PDB file of C-alpha atoms in Angstrom:
ATOM      1  CA  MET A   1      71.467  61.730-161.677  1.00 47.00           C
ATOM      2  CA  GLY A   2      73.749  61.327-164.593  1.00 53.00           C
ATOM      3  CA  ASN A   3      73.303  58.981-167.533  1.00 57.00           C
ATOM      4  CA  SER A   4      75.626  56.108-167.058  1.00 63.00           C
ATOM      5  CA  ALA A   5      75.759  55.528-170.881  1.00 68.00           C
ATOM      6  CA  ASN A   6      77.775  58.683-171.132  1.00 76.00           C
ATOM      7  CA  LYS A   7      80.343  57.611-168.425  1.00 81.00           C
ATOM      8  CA  LYS A   8      83.837  57.111-169.772  1.00 88.00           C
ATOM      9  CA  LEU A   9      85.661  54.054-168.445  1.00 90.00           C
ATOM     10  CA  ASN A  10      89.177  54.267-167.090  1.00 93.00           C
ATOM     11  CA  VAL A  11      91.822  51.802-168.064  1.00 93.00           C
ATOM     12  CA  THR A  12      91.139  49.377-165.196  1.00 95.00           C
ATOM     13  CA  GLU A  13      87.348  49.511-165.738  1.00 94.00           C
ATOM     14  CA  ALA A  14      87.715  48.867-169.579  1.00 92.00           C
ATOM     15  CA  ASP A  15      90.085  45.985-168.843  1.00 93.00           C
ATOM     16  CA  LYS A  16      87.562  44.535-166.371  1.00 95.00           C
ATOM     17  CA  ALA A  17      84.639  44.865-168.917  1.00 94.00           C
ATOM     18  CA  LEU A  18      86.705  43.368-171.649  1.00 94.00           C
ATOM     19  CA  LYS A  19      87.596  40.317-169.468  1.00 94.00           C
ATOM     20  CA  THR A  20      83.861  39.874-168.497  1.00 96.00           C
ATOM     21  CA  PHE A  21      82.919  39.899-172.229  1.00 95.00           C
ATOM     22  CA  ILE A  22      85.640  37.388-172.971  1.00 94.00           C
ATOM     23  CA  ASP A  23      84.741  35.193-169.957  1.00 95.00           C
ATOM     24  CA  ASP A  24      81.019  35.222-170.968  1.00 95.00           C
ATOM     25  CA  GLY A  25      81.817  34.196-174.534  1.00 93.00           C
ATOM     26  CA  TYR A  26      80.761  37.401-176.303  1.00 93.00           C
ATOM     27  CA  LEU A  27      84.413  38.125-177.423  1.00 93.00           C
ATOM     28  CA  VAL A  28      87.466  35.933-177.964  1.00 91.00           C
ATOM     29  CA  LYS A  29      91.157  36.796-177.609  1.00 87.00           C
ATOM     30  CA  VAL A  30      92.903  35.846-180.782  1.00 83.00           C
ATOM     31  CA  LYS A  31      96.653  35.625-180.988  1.00 77.00           C
ATOM     32  CA  GLY A  32      97.859  38.466-183.109  1.00 69.00           C
ATOM     33  CA  SER A  33     101.351  39.851-183.747  1.00 68.00           C
ATOM     34  CA  ARG A  34     104.358  39.356-181.588  1.00 72.00           C
ATOM     35  CA  LYS A  35     103.389  42.466-179.661  1.00 74.00           C
ATOM     36  CA  GLY A  36      99.857  41.397-178.713  1.00 79.00           C
ATOM     37  CA  PHE A  37      96.518  39.977-179.530  1.00 83.00           C
ATOM     38  CA  LYS A  38      93.335  40.859-181.312  1.00 86.00           C
ATOM     39  CA  ILE A  39      89.802  40.744-180.123  1.00 88.00           C
ATOM     40  CA  GLY A  40      87.134  39.038-182.171  1.00 86.00           C
ATOM     41  CA  LEU A  41      83.432  38.073-181.899  1.00 85.00           C
ATOM     42  CA  GLY A  42      82.794  35.093-179.724  1.00 88.00           C
ATOM     43  CA  SER A  43      80.269  32.360-180.248  1.00 85.00           C
ATOM     44  CA  ARG A  44      77.758  33.578-177.813  1.00 91.00           C
ATOM     45  CA  PHE A  45      77.637  36.941-179.603  1.00 91.00           C
ATOM     46  CA  LEU A  46      77.115  35.269-182.853  1.00 85.00           C
ATOM     47  CA  MET A  47      74.365  32.909-181.545  1.00 86.00           C
ATOM     48  CA  GLU A  48      72.426  35.782-179.865  1.00 92.00           C
ATOM     49  CA  MET A  49      73.020  38.438-182.370  1.00 91.00           C
ATOM     50  CA  ASP A  50      72.561  36.319-185.666  1.00 87.00           C
ATOM     51  CA  GLY A  51      69.310  37.931-186.603  1.00 90.00           C
ATOM     52  CA  TRP A  52      70.783  41.475-186.178  1.00 92.00           C
ATOM     53  CA  LEU A  53      73.922  40.436-188.181  1.00 89.00           C
ATOM     54  CA  GLU A  54      71.767  38.935-191.014  1.00 88.00           C
ATOM     55  CA  LYS A  55      69.584  42.055-191.164  1.00 92.00           C
ATOM     56  CA  ASN A  56      72.398  44.541-191.240  1.00 93.00           C
ATOM     57  CA  PHE A  57      75.217  42.554-193.007  1.00 90.00           C
ATOM     58  CA  GLU A  58      73.325  39.920-195.211  1.00 85.00           C
ATOM     59  CA  GLU A  59      75.679  40.458-198.221  1.00 87.00           C
ATOM     60  CA  GLU A  60      78.790  40.148-196.399  1.00 88.00           C
ATOM     61  CA  LEU A  61      77.980  37.008-194.469  1.00 88.00           C
ATOM     62  CA  ASN A  62      78.807  33.353-195.361  1.00 88.00           C
ATOM     63  CA  LYS A  63      76.141  30.983-194.458  1.00 89.00           C
ATOM     64  CA  CYS A  64      76.367  27.177-194.075  1.00 89.00           C
ATOM     65  CA  GLY A  65      74.658  25.283-196.903  1.00 89.00           C
ATOM     66  CA  VAL A  66      73.390  22.628-194.312  1.00 88.00           C
ATOM     67  CA  CYS A  67      72.173  24.493-191.319  1.00 88.00           C
ATOM     68  CA  ASP A  68      71.818  27.970-192.906  1.00 88.00           C
ATOM     69  CA  ARG A  69      73.585  29.622-189.949  1.00 87.00           C
ATOM     70  CA  ILE A  70      76.542  32.250-190.044  1.00 87.00           C
ATOM     71  CA  ALA A  71      79.732  30.430-191.084  1.00 85.00           C
ATOM     72  CA  LEU A  72      82.975  32.312-189.992  1.00 80.00           C
ATOM     73  CA  ILE A  73      85.002  29.207-190.183  1.00 80.00           C
ATOM     74  CA  TYR A  74      83.957  26.921-193.114  1.00 84.00           C
ATOM     75  CA  THR A  75      84.994  24.520-195.921  1.00 84.00           C
ATOM     76  CA  GLN A  76      83.820  25.366-199.476  1.00 86.00           C
ATOM     77  CA  CYS A  77      82.522  23.168-202.151  1.00 88.00           C
ATOM     78  CA  THR A  78      85.258  21.813-204.334  1.00 85.00           C
ATOM     79  CA  ASN A  79      83.409  22.984-207.541  1.00 89.00           C
ATOM     80  CA  ARG A  80      84.779  26.411-208.216  1.00 87.00           C
ATOM     81  CA  LYS A  81      81.535  27.460-210.020  1.00 91.00           C
ATOM     82  CA  CYS A  82      79.541  26.514-206.797  1.00 90.00           C
ATOM     83  CA  GLU A  83      80.110  28.898-203.947  1.00 85.00           C
ATOM     84  CA  VAL A  84      78.326  26.984-201.175  1.00 90.00           C
ATOM     85  CA  ARG A  85      80.156  27.032-197.853  1.00 90.00           C
ATOM     86  CA  PHE A  86      79.704  24.517-194.948  1.00 88.00           C
ATOM     87  CA  HIS A  87      80.633  24.212-191.220  1.00 86.00           C
ATOM     88  CA  LEU A  88      82.862  21.230-191.179  1.00 83.00           C
ATOM     89  CA  PRO A  89      80.766  19.470-188.387  1.00 85.00           C
ATOM     90  CA  CYS A  90      77.620  19.920-190.589  1.00 85.00           C
ATOM     91  CA  VAL A  91      78.944  17.889-193.517  1.00 83.00           C
ATOM     92  CA  ASP A  92      81.256  15.603-191.567  1.00 74.00           C
ATOM     93  CA  LYS A  93      78.590  13.575-189.647  1.00 69.00           C
ATOM     94  CA  GLY A  94      79.915  10.154-190.324  1.00 66.00           C
ATOM     95  CA  ARG A  95      78.900  10.130-193.973  1.00 68.00           C
ATOM     96  CA  LYS A  96      80.967   8.109-196.266  1.00 74.00           C
ATOM     97  CA  ASP A  97      80.874  10.412-199.192  1.00 78.00           C
ATOM     98  CA  PRO A  98      79.334  13.796-198.304  1.00 83.00           C
ATOM     99  CA  LYS A  99      78.117  15.821-201.288  1.00 85.00           C
ATOM    100  CA  CYS A 100      77.350  19.509-201.861  1.00 88.00           C
ATOM    101  CA  ASN A 101      73.737  20.300-201.420  1.00 85.00           C
ATOM    102  CA  ARG A 102      73.524  22.530-204.516  1.00 90.00           C
ATOM    103  CA  CYS A 103      75.755  20.838-207.146  1.00 92.00           C
ATOM    104  CA  ARG A 104      76.044  17.349-205.621  1.00 90.00           C
ATOM    105  CA  GLU A 105      79.737  17.421-206.155  1.00 89.00           C
ATOM    106  CA  PRO A 106      81.707  15.246-203.645  1.00 85.00           C
ATOM    107  CA  LEU A 107      83.198  17.253-200.800  1.00 82.00           C
ATOM    108  CA  LYS A 108      86.849  16.815-199.890  1.00 77.00           C
ATOM    109  CA  LEU A 109      87.107  16.908-196.148  1.00 71.00           C
ATOM    110  CA  GLU A 110      90.417  15.073-195.474  1.00 64.00           C
ATOM    111  CA  GLY A 111      93.243  17.363-195.276  1.00 56.00           C
ATOM    112  CA  VAL A 112      91.142  20.505-195.975  1.00 52.00           C
ATOM    113  CA  ALA A 113      91.987  23.504-194.020  1.00 51.00           C
ATOM    114  CA  SER A 114      89.044  25.515-192.940  1.00 52.00           C
ATOM    115  CA  LYS A 115      88.829  29.037-194.220  1.00 55.00           C
ATOM    116  CA  ARG A 116      88.170  32.151-192.021  1.00 54.00           C
ATOM    117  CA  SER A 117      85.983  35.027-193.328  1.00 56.00           C
TER     118      SER A 117
END
C-alpha cells in the first residue's frame, strides 16, 4: 500500500481541497489583481495554530495589547514611541475615552483605518 502523503493531486483534486480549506475557514480568498485573487490564512487557522505561530514566528507577529492574541488587522497607539497594537474590538468596547495600556495615551478610534500586517 502506498503512502498517501506522497500522492500528487491533479488540478481538480487541488481545487476541491482548496475549496474545502476555504469553506472550513482555514484559508480565505482575498481579492487580488484584476487577473485573480490571493489566498490568505483564515481565522480558524489562526485560532487553532496560534501556539505554533508564536513558537516559530514570535519576532514577526503583532499581538494585541489587550487580549495578547495575534493581530493581523489592528490599530496602533497614537504615540509614535509606543508600538502597542490593538484589535479594534478589544479597545472599542463602549468606552468613552479608550487609552493605551502601556503609555496611557488616548487612542483615536474614529476614522482610523486598521492596518494589516
